[in-house]
Amino acid sequence: MEVIRGAEALRRLVDERRAAGDRIGFVPTMGALHAGHRSLLRRARGERETVVASIFVNPRQFGPDEDLDRYPRDEPADLAVCRAEGVDLVFAPPVEEVYPPGVALVEPDPGPVGELFEGAARPGHFRGVLTVVYRLLEVVGPCAAYFGEKDAQQLFLVRRMAAEHGLAVEVVACPTVREPDGLAASSRNAYLTPEEREQAGCLFLALAEAAELARKGETDAHVLVAAMAREVGAAPLARIDYAAVVDDATFLPIALVDRPARAIVAARFPSARLIDNLLLPPPGG
Ligand code: PAF
């Protein structure tokens, strides 16, 4: 496994691999690698001859009052995970390699969906995400890029950006990895106190409740949303940020669950803000 700090060095190495006939799998990360990242790396390893992972805490996707400074960083531990998962090339650049001073950046527009939910809670977040993903894909070149379904709105927007900009990337969605109580694997889980951690399963309970109602034939999204709010409200340390049902094809809220739909939820604990989502089953499914 090679660790590369420079964008041009990475481009050259990936180009060499591609010229030798390898198909490239790319897993972009901000480090603090956990079981969710491992599943992306494993999937890429199973499907592609060369696997590239990036470790870059992207300042552009953090708001001024967010956790950029305290975001968990442990490069040796992250490299050990990459090595164990069979990564070939790790791109761990300094900021100026991703955003070279004086070079005009492509800043893809997240559009109206980028203003909703996570975009409403974190203004500018998705523009920052799309900017870094576009830039990283520009360096890595044609590839399959692996993203977790846990960040469903991000996944939706990355997919749409790739289509709108005609990028030579196959965006691969990977299932959310969960703890035994349903809590989705996330780097921010590390912020939770033991008491918060005990209650953090409420997001998944809320989604599971919505899914169960949908399975039984409930099509009124308001009923599902109310049930989710109730579940999160039952956890004394959680404060609901949003709960909604969105059309899985547009990520826009729907009132009637009459098509493939996704329940989404966000909640604030004193030490961390958590998000999660679940594709709803069809009635009887
Ligand atoms: O999901 C993440 O970890 C980040 O948003 C990503 C895609 C690596 C961009 O910084």
PDB file of N, CA and C in Angstrom, residues 18-63:
ATOM      1  N   ARG A  18      -4.424   2.098 -14.603  1.00  0.00           N
ATOM      2  CA  ARG A  18      -5.489   1.995 -15.613  1.00  0.00           C
ATOM      3  C   ARG A  18      -4.893   1.528 -16.950  1.00  0.00           C
ATOM      4  N   ALA A  19      -3.723   2.089 -17.278  1.00  0.00           N
ATOM      5  CA  ALA A  19      -3.059   1.712 -18.539  1.00  0.00           C
ATOM      6  C   ALA A  19      -2.695   0.226 -18.527  1.00  0.00           C
ATOM      7  N   ALA A  20      -2.440  -0.316 -17.321  1.00  0.00           N
ATOM      8  CA  ALA A  20      -2.103  -1.751 -17.217  1.00  0.00           C
ATOM      9  C   ALA A  20      -3.371  -2.616 -17.246  1.00  0.00           C
ATOM     10  N   GLY A  21      -4.525  -1.981 -17.378  1.00  0.00           N
ATOM     11  CA  GLY A  21      -5.772  -2.750 -17.527  1.00  0.00           C
ATOM     12  C   GLY A  21      -6.626  -2.816 -16.273  1.00  0.00           C
ATOM     13  N   ASP A  22      -6.168  -2.188 -15.178  1.00  0.00           N
ATOM     14  CA  ASP A  22      -6.946  -2.246 -13.932  1.00  0.00           C
ATOM     15  C   ASP A  22      -8.183  -1.353 -14.015  1.00  0.00           C
ATOM     16  N   ARG A  23      -9.258  -1.821 -13.393  1.00  0.00           N
ATOM     17  CA  ARG A  23     -10.415  -0.952 -13.152  1.00  0.00           C
ATOM     18  C   ARG A  23     -10.253  -0.384 -11.740  1.00  0.00           C
ATOM     19  N   ILE A  24     -10.611   0.871 -11.594  1.00  0.00           N
ATOM     20  CA  ILE A  24     -10.319   1.584 -10.342  1.00  0.00           C
ATOM     21  C   ILE A  24     -11.571   1.666  -9.470  1.00  0.00           C
ATOM     22  N   GLY A  25     -11.407   1.299  -8.205  1.00  0.00           N
ATOM     23  CA  GLY A  25     -12.449   1.527  -7.202  1.00  0.00           C
ATOM     24  C   GLY A  25     -11.972   2.629  -6.277  1.00  0.00           C
ATOM     25  N   PHE A  26     -12.852   3.575  -5.979  1.00  0.00           N
ATOM     26  CA  PHE A  26     -12.446   4.733  -5.176  1.00  0.00           C
ATOM     27  C   PHE A  26     -13.387   4.903  -3.986  1.00  0.00           C
ATOM     28  N   VAL A  27     -12.792   5.008  -2.791  1.00  0.00           N
ATOM     29  CA  VAL A  27     -13.590   5.217  -1.574  1.00  0.00           C
ATOM     30  C   VAL A  27     -13.141   6.532  -0.930  1.00  0.00           C
ATOM     31  N   PRO A  28     -13.929   7.592  -1.125  1.00  0.00           N
ATOM     32  CA  PRO A  28     -13.577   8.864  -0.483  1.00  0.00           C
ATOM     33  C   PRO A  28     -13.998   8.864   0.977  1.00  0.00           C
ATOM     34  N   THR A  29     -13.121   9.305   1.870  1.00  0.00           N
ATOM     35  CA  THR A  29     -13.464   9.345   3.300  1.00  0.00           C
ATOM     36  C   THR A  29     -12.870  10.599   3.935  1.00  0.00           C
ATOM     37  N   MET A  30     -13.343  10.876   5.147  1.00  0.00           N
ATOM     38  CA  MET A  30     -12.711  11.927   5.953  1.00  0.00           C
ATOM     39  C   MET A  30     -11.934  11.277   7.103  1.00  0.00           C
ATOM     40  N   GLY A  31     -11.558  10.018   6.942  1.00  0.00           N
ATOM     41  CA  GLY A  31     -10.821   9.329   7.999  1.00  0.00           C
ATOM     42  C   GLY A  31     -11.750   8.917   9.126  1.00  0.00           C
ATOM     43  N   ALA A  32     -11.163   8.675  10.323  1.00  0.00           N
ATOM     44  CA  ALA A  32     -11.918   8.135  11.472  1.00  0.00           C
ATOM     45  C   ALA A  32     -12.679   6.893  10.998  1.00  0.00           C
ATOM     46  N   LEU A  33     -11.947   6.017  10.333  1.00  0.00           N
ATOM     47  CA  LEU A  33     -12.572   4.887   9.637  1.00  0.00           C
ATOM     48  C   LEU A  33     -13.202   3.891  10.614  1.00  0.00           C
ATOM     49  N   HIS A  34     -14.408   3.476  10.284  1.00  0.00           N
ATOM     50  CA  HIS A  34     -15.168   2.555  11.141  1.00  0.00           C
ATOM     51  C   HIS A  34     -15.728   1.425  10.270  1.00  0.00           C
ATOM     52  N   ALA A  35     -16.599   0.629  10.889  1.00  0.00           N
ATOM     53  CA  ALA A  35     -17.109  -0.551  10.178  1.00  0.00           C
ATOM     54  C   ALA A  35     -17.812  -0.187   8.868  1.00  0.00           C
ATOM     55  N   GLY A  36     -18.447   0.986   8.828  1.00  0.00           N
ATOM     56  CA  GLY A  36     -19.112   1.417   7.590  1.00  0.00           C
ATOM     57  C   GLY A  36     -18.096   1.617   6.473  1.00  0.00           C
ATOM     58  N   HIS A  37     -17.004   2.307   6.791  1.00  0.00           N
ATOM     59  CA  HIS A  37     -15.956   2.503   5.776  1.00  0.00           C
ATOM     60  C   HIS A  37     -15.356   1.158   5.343  1.00  0.00           C
ATOM     61  N   ARG A  38     -15.161   0.288   6.340  1.00  0.00           N
ATOM     62  CA  ARG A  38     -14.586  -1.025   6.008  1.00  0.00           C
ATOM     63  C   ARG A  38     -15.446  -1.738   4.971  1.00  0.00           C
ATOM     64  N   SER A  39     -16.765  -1.611   5.132  1.00  0.00           N
ATOM     65  CA  SER A  39     -17.649  -2.307   4.181  1.00  0.00           C
ATOM     66  C   SER A  39     -17.502  -1.713   2.780  1.00  0.00           C
ATOM     67  N   LEU A  40     -17.285  -0.396   2.694  1.00  0.00           N
ATOM     68  CA  LEU A  40     -17.081   0.222   1.373  1.00  0.00           C
ATOM     69  C   LEU A  40     -15.760  -0.261   0.765  1.00  0.00           C
ATOM     70  N   LEU A  41     -14.724  -0.295   1.599  1.00  0.00           N
ATOM     71  CA  LEU A  41     -13.402  -0.717   1.106  1.00  0.00           C
ATOM     72  C   LEU A  41     -13.442  -2.174   0.643  1.00  0.00           C
ATOM     73  N   ARG A  42     -14.166  -2.986   1.419  1.00  0.00           N
ATOM     74  CA  ARG A  42     -14.255  -4.420   1.095  1.00  0.00           C
ATOM     75  C   ARG A  42     -14.997  -4.620  -0.224  1.00  0.00           C
ATOM     76  N   ARG A  43     -16.068  -3.860  -0.385  1.00  0.00           N
ATOM     77  CA  ARG A  43     -16.850  -3.965  -1.629  1.00  0.00           C
ATOM     78  C   ARG A  43     -15.984  -3.546  -2.825  1.00  0.00           C
ATOM     79  N   ALA A  44     -15.267  -2.437  -2.656  1.00  0.00           N
ATOM     80  CA  ALA A  44     -14.399  -1.965  -3.742  1.00  0.00           C
ATOM     81  C   ALA A  44     -13.325  -3.018  -4.044  1.00  0.00           C
ATOM     82  N   ARG A  45     -12.751  -3.587  -2.975  1.00  0.00           N
ATOM     83  CA  ARG A  45     -11.699  -4.604  -3.147  1.00  0.00           C
ATOM     84  C   ARG A  45     -12.221  -5.815  -3.925  1.00  0.00           C
ATOM     85  N   GLY A  46     -13.469  -6.178  -3.623  1.00  0.00           N
ATOM     86  CA  GLY A  46     -14.058  -7.336  -4.294  1.00  0.00           C
ATOM     87  C   GLY A  46     -14.407  -7.086  -5.754  1.00  0.00           C
ATOM     88  N   GLU A  47     -14.557  -5.820  -6.115  1.00  0.00           N
ATOM     89  CA  GLU A  47     -15.074  -5.521  -7.457  1.00  0.00           C
ATOM     90  C   GLU A  47     -14.043  -4.919  -8.410  1.00  0.00           C
ATOM     91  N   ARG A  48     -12.925  -4.406  -7.878  1.00  0.00           N
ATOM     92  CA  ARG A  48     -11.989  -3.651  -8.717  1.00  0.00           C
ATOM     93  C   ARG A  48     -10.555  -4.126  -8.517  1.00  0.00           C
ATOM     94  N   GLU A  49      -9.734  -3.985  -9.550  1.00  0.00           N
ATOM     95  CA  GLU A  49      -8.344  -4.462  -9.446  1.00  0.00           C
ATOM     96  C   GLU A  49      -7.492  -3.509  -8.611  1.00  0.00           C
ATOM     97  N   THR A  50      -7.755  -2.209  -8.737  1.00  0.00           N
ATOM     98  CA  THR A  50      -7.016  -1.239  -7.920  1.00  0.00           C
ATOM     99  C   THR A  50      -7.996  -0.471  -7.053  1.00  0.00           C
ATOM    100  N   VAL A  51      -7.682  -0.403  -5.746  1.00  0.00           N
ATOM    101  CA  VAL A  51      -8.545   0.332  -4.819  1.00  0.00           C
ATOM    102  C   VAL A  51      -7.791   1.554  -4.289  1.00  0.00           C
ATOM    103  N   VAL A  52      -8.434   2.706  -4.471  1.00  0.00           N
ATOM    104  CA  VAL A  52      -7.894   3.971  -3.965  1.00  0.00           C
ATOM    105  C   VAL A  52      -8.827   4.455  -2.860  1.00  0.00           C
ATOM    106  N   ALA A  53      -8.246   4.849  -1.715  1.00  0.00           N
ATOM    107  CA  ALA A  53      -9.051   5.480  -0.660  1.00  0.00           C
ATOM    108  C   ALA A  53      -8.478   6.866  -0.423  1.00  0.00           C
ATOM    109  N   SER A  54      -9.345   7.846  -0.173  1.00  0.00           N
ATOM    110  CA  SER A  54      -8.826   9.155   0.216  1.00  0.00           C
ATOM    111  C   SER A  54      -9.183   9.420   1.669  1.00  0.00           C
ATOM    112  N   ILE A  55      -8.271  10.084   2.347  1.00  0.00           N
ATOM    113  CA  ILE A  55      -8.487  10.502   3.745  1.00  0.00           C
ATOM    114  C   ILE A  55      -8.256  12.006   3.755  1.00  0.00           C
ATOM    115  N   PHE A  56      -9.345  12.759   3.837  1.00  0.00           N
ATOM    116  CA  PHE A  56      -9.218  14.220   3.772  1.00  0.00           C
ATOM    117  C   PHE A  56     -10.401  14.839   4.497  1.00  0.00           C
ATOM    118  N   VAL A  57     -10.120  15.525   5.594  1.00  0.00           N
ATOM    119  CA  VAL A  57     -11.187  16.220   6.333  1.00  0.00           C
ATOM    120  C   VAL A  57     -11.417  17.544   5.600  1.00  0.00           C
ATOM    121  N   ASN A  58     -12.501  17.577   4.867  1.00  0.00           N
ATOM    122  CA  ASN A  58     -12.755  18.661   3.914  1.00  0.00           C
ATOM    123  C   ASN A  58     -13.313  19.905   4.608  1.00  0.00           C
ATOM    124  N   PRO A  59     -12.491  20.949   4.756  1.00  0.00           N
ATOM    125  CA  PRO A  59     -12.975  22.117   5.513  1.00  0.00           C
ATOM    126  C   PRO A  59     -14.207  22.755   4.882  1.00  0.00           C
ATOM    127  N   ARG A  60     -14.363  22.607   3.565  1.00  0.00           N
ATOM    128  CA  ARG A  60     -15.468  23.296   2.885  1.00  0.00           C
ATOM    129  C   ARG A  60     -16.848  22.744   3.210  1.00  0.00           C
ATOM    130  N   GLN A  61     -16.922  21.570   3.805  1.00  0.00           N
ATOM    131  CA  GLN A  61     -18.253  21.039   4.107  1.00  0.00           C
ATOM    132  C   GLN A  61     -18.646  21.234   5.566  1.00  0.00           C
ATOM    133  N   PHE A  62     -17.831  21.981   6.316  1.00  0.00           N
ATOM    134  CA  PHE A  62     -18.142  22.296   7.713  1.00  0.00           C
ATOM    135  C   PHE A  62     -18.560  23.755   7.807  1.00  0.00           C
ATOM    136  N   GLY A  63     -19.630  24.024   8.551  1.00  0.00           N
ATOM    137  CA  GLY A  63     -20.024  25.402   8.821  1.00  0.00           C
ATOM    138  C   GLY A  63     -19.109  25.996   9.879  1.00  0.00           C
TER     139      GLY A  63
END
